[in-house]
Each structure stands twice: as structure tokens, then as C-alpha cells.
PDB file of C-alpha atoms in Angstrom:
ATOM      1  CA  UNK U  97     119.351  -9.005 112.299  1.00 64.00           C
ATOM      2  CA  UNK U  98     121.761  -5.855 111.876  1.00 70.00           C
ATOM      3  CA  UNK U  99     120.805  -5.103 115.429  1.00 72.00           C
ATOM      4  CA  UNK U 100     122.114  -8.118 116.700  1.00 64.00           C
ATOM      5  CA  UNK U 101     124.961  -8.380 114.497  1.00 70.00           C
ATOM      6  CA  UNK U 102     126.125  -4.303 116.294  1.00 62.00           C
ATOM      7  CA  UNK U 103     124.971  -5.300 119.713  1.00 60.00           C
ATOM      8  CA  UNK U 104     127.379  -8.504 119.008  1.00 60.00           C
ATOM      9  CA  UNK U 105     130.579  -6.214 118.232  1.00 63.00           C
ATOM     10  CA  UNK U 106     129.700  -3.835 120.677  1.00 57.00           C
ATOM     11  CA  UNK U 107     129.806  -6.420 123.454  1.00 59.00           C
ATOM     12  CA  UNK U 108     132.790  -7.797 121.958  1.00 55.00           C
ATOM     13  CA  UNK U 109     134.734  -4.482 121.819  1.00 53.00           C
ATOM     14  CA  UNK U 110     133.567  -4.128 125.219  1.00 52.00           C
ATOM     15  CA  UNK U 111     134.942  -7.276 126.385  1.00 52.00           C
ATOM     16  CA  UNK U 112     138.361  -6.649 124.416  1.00 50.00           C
ATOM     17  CA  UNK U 113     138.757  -3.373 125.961  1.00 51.00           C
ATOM     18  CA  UNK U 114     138.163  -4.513 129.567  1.00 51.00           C
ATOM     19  CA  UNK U 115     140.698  -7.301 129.295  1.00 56.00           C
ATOM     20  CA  UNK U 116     143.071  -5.177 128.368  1.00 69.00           C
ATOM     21  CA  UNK U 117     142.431  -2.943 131.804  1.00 88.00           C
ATOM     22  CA  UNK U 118     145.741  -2.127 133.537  1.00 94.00           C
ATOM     23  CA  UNK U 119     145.130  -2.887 136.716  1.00 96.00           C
ATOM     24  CA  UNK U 120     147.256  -3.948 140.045  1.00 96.00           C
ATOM     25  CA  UNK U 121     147.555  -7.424 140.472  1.00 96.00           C
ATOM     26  CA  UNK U 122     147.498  -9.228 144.009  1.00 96.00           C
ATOM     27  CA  UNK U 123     150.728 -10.192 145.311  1.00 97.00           C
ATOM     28  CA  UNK U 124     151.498 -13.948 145.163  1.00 97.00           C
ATOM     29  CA  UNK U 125     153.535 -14.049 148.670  1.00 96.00           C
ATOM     30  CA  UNK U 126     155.162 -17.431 149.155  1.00 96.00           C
ATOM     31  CA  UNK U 127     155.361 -18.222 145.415  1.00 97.00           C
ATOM     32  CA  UNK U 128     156.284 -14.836 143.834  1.00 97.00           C
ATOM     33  CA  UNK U 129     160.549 -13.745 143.802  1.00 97.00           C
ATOM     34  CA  UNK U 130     161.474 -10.056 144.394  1.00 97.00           C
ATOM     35  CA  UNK U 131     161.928  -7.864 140.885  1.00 97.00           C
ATOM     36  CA  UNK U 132     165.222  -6.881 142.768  1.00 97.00           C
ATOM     37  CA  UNK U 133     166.752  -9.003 145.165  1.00 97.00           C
ATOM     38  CA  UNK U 134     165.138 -12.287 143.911  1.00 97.00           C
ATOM     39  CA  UNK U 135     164.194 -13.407 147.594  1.00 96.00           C
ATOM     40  CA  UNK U 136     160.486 -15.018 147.666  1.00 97.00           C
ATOM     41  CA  UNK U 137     158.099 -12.254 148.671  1.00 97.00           C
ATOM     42  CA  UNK U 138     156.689 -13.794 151.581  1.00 96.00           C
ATOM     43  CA  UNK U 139     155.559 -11.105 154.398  1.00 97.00           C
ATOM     44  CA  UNK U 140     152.605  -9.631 153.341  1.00 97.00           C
ATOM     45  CA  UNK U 141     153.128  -6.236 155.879  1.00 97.00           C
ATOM     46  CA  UNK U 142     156.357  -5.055 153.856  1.00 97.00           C
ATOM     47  CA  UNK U 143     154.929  -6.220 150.094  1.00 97.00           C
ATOM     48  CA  UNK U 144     155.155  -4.014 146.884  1.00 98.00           C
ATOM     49  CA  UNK U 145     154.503  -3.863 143.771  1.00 98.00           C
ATOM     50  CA  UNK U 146     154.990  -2.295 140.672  1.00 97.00           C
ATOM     51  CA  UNK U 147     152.803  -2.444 137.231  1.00 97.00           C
ATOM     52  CA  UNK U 148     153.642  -0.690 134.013  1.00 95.00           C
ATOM     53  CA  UNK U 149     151.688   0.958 131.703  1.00 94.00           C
ATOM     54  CA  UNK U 150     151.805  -2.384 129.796  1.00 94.00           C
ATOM     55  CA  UNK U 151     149.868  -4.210 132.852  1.00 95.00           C
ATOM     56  CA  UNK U 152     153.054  -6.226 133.883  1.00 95.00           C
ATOM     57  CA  UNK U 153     153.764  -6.741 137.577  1.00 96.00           C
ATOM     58  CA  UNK U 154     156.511  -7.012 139.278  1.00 97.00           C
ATOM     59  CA  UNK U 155     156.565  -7.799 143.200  1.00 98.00           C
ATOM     60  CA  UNK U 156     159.268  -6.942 145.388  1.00 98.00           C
ATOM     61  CA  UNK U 157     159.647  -8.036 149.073  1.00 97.00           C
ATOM     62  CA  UNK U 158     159.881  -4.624 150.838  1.00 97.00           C
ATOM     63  CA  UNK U 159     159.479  -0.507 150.345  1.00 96.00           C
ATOM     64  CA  UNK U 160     163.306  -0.675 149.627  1.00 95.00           C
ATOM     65  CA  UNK U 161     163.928  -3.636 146.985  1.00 97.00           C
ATOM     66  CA  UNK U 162     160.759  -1.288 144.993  1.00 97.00           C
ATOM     67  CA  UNK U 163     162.561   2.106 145.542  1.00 97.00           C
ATOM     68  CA  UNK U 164     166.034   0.767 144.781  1.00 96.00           C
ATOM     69  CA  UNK U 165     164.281  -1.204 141.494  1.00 97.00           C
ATOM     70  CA  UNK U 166     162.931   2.330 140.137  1.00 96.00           C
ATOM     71  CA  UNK U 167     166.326   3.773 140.574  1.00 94.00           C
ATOM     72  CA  UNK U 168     168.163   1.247 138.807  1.00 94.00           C
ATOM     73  CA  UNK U 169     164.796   1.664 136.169  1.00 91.00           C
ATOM     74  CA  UNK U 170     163.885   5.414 135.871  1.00 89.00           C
ATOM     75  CA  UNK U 171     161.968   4.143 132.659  1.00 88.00           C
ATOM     76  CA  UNK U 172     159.343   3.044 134.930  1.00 88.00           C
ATOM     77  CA  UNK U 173     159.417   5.881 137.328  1.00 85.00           C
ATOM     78  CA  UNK U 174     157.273   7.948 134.658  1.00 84.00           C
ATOM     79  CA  UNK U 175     155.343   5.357 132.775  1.00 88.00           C
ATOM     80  CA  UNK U 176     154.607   2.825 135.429  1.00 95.00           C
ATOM     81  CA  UNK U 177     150.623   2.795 136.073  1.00 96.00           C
ATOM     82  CA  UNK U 178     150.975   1.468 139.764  1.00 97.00           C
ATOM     83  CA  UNK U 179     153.641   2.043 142.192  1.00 97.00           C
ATOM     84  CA  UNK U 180     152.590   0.156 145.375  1.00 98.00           C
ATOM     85  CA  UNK U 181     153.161  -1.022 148.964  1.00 98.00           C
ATOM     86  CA  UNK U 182     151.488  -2.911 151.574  1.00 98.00           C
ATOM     87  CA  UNK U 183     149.931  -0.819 154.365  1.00 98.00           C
ATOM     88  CA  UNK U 184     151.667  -2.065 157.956  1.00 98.00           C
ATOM     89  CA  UNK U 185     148.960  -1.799 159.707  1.00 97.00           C
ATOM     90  CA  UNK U 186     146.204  -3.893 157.125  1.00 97.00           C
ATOM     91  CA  UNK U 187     148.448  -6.090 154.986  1.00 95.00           C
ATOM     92  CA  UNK U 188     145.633  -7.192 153.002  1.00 93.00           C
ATOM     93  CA  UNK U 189     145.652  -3.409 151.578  1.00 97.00           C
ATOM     94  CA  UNK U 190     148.352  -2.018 148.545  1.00 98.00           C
ATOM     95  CA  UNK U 191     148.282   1.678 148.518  1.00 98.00           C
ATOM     96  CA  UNK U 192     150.239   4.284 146.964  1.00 98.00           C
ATOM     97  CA  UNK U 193     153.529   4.256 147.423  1.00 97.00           C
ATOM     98  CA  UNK U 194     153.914   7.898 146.539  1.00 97.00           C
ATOM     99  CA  UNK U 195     150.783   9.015 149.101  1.00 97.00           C
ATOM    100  CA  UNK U 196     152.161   6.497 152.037  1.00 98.00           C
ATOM    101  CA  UNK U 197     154.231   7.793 154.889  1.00 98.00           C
ATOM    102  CA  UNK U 198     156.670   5.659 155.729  1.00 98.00           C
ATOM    103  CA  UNK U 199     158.124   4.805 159.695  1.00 97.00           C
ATOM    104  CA  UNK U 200     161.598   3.718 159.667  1.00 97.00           C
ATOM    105  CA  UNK U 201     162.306   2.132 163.207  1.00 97.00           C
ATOM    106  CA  UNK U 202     165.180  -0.310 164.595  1.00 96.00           C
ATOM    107  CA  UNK U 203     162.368  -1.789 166.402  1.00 97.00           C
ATOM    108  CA  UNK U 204     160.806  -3.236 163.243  1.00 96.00           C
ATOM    109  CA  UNK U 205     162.676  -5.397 161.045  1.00 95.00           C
ATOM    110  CA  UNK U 206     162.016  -5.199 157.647  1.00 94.00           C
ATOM    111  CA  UNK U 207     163.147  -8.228 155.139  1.00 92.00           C
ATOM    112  CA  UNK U 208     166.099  -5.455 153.424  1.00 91.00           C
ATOM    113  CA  UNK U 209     167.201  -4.664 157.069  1.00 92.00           C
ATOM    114  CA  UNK U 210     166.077  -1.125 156.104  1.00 95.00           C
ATOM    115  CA  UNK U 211     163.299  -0.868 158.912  1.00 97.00           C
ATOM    116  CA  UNK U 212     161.664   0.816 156.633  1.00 97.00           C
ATOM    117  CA  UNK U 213     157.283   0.117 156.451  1.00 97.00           C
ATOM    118  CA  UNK U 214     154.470   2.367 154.831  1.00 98.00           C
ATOM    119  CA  UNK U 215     151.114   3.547 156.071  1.00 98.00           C
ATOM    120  CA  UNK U 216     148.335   5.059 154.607  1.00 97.00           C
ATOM    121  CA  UNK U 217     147.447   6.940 156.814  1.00 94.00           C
ATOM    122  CA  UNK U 218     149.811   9.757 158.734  1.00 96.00           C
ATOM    123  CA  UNK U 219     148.292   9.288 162.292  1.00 97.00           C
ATOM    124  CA  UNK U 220     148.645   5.392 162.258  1.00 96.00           C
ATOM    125  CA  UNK U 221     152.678   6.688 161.103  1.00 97.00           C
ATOM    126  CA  UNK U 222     152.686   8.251 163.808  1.00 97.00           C
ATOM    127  CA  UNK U 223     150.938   5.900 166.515  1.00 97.00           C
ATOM    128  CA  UNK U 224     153.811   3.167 164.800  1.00 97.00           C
ATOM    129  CA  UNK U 225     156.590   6.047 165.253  1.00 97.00           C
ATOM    130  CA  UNK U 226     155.838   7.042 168.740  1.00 97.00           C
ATOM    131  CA  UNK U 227     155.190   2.862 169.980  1.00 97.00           C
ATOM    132  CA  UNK U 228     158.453   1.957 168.875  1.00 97.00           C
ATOM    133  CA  UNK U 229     160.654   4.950 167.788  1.00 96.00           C
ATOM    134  CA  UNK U 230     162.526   6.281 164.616  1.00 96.00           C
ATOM    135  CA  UNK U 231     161.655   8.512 162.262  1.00 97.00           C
ATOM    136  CA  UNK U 232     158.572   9.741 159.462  1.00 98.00           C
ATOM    137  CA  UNK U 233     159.482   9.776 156.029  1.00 98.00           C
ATOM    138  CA  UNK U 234     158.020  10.878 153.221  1.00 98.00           C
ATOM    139  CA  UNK U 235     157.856   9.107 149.633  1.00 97.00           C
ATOM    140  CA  UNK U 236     160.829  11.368 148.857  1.00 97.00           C
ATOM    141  CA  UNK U 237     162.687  11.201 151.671  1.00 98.00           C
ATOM    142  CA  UNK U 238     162.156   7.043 151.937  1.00 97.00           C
ATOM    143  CA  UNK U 239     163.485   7.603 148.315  1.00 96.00           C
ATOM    144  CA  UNK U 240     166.847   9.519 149.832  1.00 97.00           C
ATOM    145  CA  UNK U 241     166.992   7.186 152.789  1.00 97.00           C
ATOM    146  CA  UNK U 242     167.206   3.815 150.747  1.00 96.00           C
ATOM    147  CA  UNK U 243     169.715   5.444 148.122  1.00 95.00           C
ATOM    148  CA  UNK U 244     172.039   6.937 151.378  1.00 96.00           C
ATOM    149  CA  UNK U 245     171.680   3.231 152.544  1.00 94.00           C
ATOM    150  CA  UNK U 246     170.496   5.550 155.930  1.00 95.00           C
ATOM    151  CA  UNK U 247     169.574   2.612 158.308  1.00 91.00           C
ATOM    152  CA  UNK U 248     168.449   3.439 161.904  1.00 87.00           C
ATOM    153  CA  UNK U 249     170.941   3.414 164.558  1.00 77.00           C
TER     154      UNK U 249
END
């Protein structure tokens, strides 16, 4: 009986702990408003998301309404778990906003007229960059670019 009774809290402590799992949450496009400029998140290529260290979301509509939100936050610059965008090229995907490299084009409109979109991966950036023009950015130089307002001529 005292077996079952500590197999019973153990699988209970086990099932607290894993609800409590920070983790990112899908993006509710269509019914979800952006963190920043309240627009409805609704184009699933230019997505993002943020989710603190507390597990809350909060979905933005583009790359720019995210990076703009985290200036206007710095709190959550250090202690947010998840800093996310939508890959371009597989919308389905959120990946690291801080790893993606970013293709800023006049050829693709972006909801924050930015043209600003992230990839995962550099030589899809660069397939993007050299199909329709612009520039590669970094996270860090995305980061510049949206607080210079630096749209593409």
C-alpha cells in the first residue's frame, strides 16, 4: 500500500511539473491581435511570437511589430524563453528569431511595410535575396533596421 500511495505522488508531481512546461504555443492566425500594433495576425509567412519565462504568449503579425515590442519591453529581451518567427519559406515552422537571417526586399511586402521576412536557413536567404533583390540581415542588424525605420528603396 505505501508503494502505491509514492508511485501515486510521484505521477502526480510528474504531471504538475509537465503542465507547468514553458513551451511555444502555435499561433492562432485569423483570431489572434498583434502584442504591438493590435492588427489580427493573419499571414502565417511573416508570424512571431514571443513567450516569457512565465509561459505567456504573445503573437505579433510580422519580424518588425516583435522587434519593435522587445524594444519598447527590454524586460523580456533577457527573460523571455522563446523569441520566434515564422520561416518564409515553410510557414508551418517558428524558429529562432535570434538564429534566422532575415531578407529585406521591396519585392515582398510584409504586413509593417518593412519587407522584412526570416529564414532558417542562410542559403534559402539567399536564393529569396538573389530572386527578388534587397539585402541579408542579421538578427542584429534586422534589430537596427526596424529601429532606423530603414525600409528598402
Amino acid at each position: 500500500m505505501k508503494d502505491l500511495s509514492l508511485l501515486f505522488i510521484l505521477m502526480l508531481l510528474i504531471g504538475i511539473m509537465g503542465s507547468c512546461q514553458v513551451e511555444p504555443k502555435p499561433i492562432p492566425f485569423g483570431a489572434a491581435n498583434c502584442a504591438h500594433c493590435n492588427m489580427t495576425v493573419a499571414d502565417n509567412r511573416f508570424g512571431a511570437e514571443i513567450v516569457n519565462e512565465k509561459g505567456k504568449a504573445f503573437f505579433f503579425d510580422s519580424g518588425e511589430c516583435l522587434i519593435a515590442y522587445l524594444k519598447e519591453q527590454p524586460e523580456l529581451q533577457d527573460k523571455a524563453a522563446f523569441v520566434l518567427v515564422s520561416d518564409f519559406t515553410n510557414p508551418s515552422k517558428l524558429i529562432d528569431a535570434r538564429q534566422a537571417t532575415y531578407v529585406q526586399s521591396k519585392a515582398i511586402p510584409s504586413p509593417m511595410g518593412m519587407h522584412l521576412l526570416a529564414v532558417e536557413n542562410k542559403s534559402s536567404a539567399v536564393a529569396l535575396q538573389q530572386e527578388n533583390g534587397g539585402r541579408l540581415l542579421t538578427w542584429n542588424e534586422a534589430v537596427l533596421a526596424v529601429q532606423n525605420n530603414e525600409r528598402p528603396e
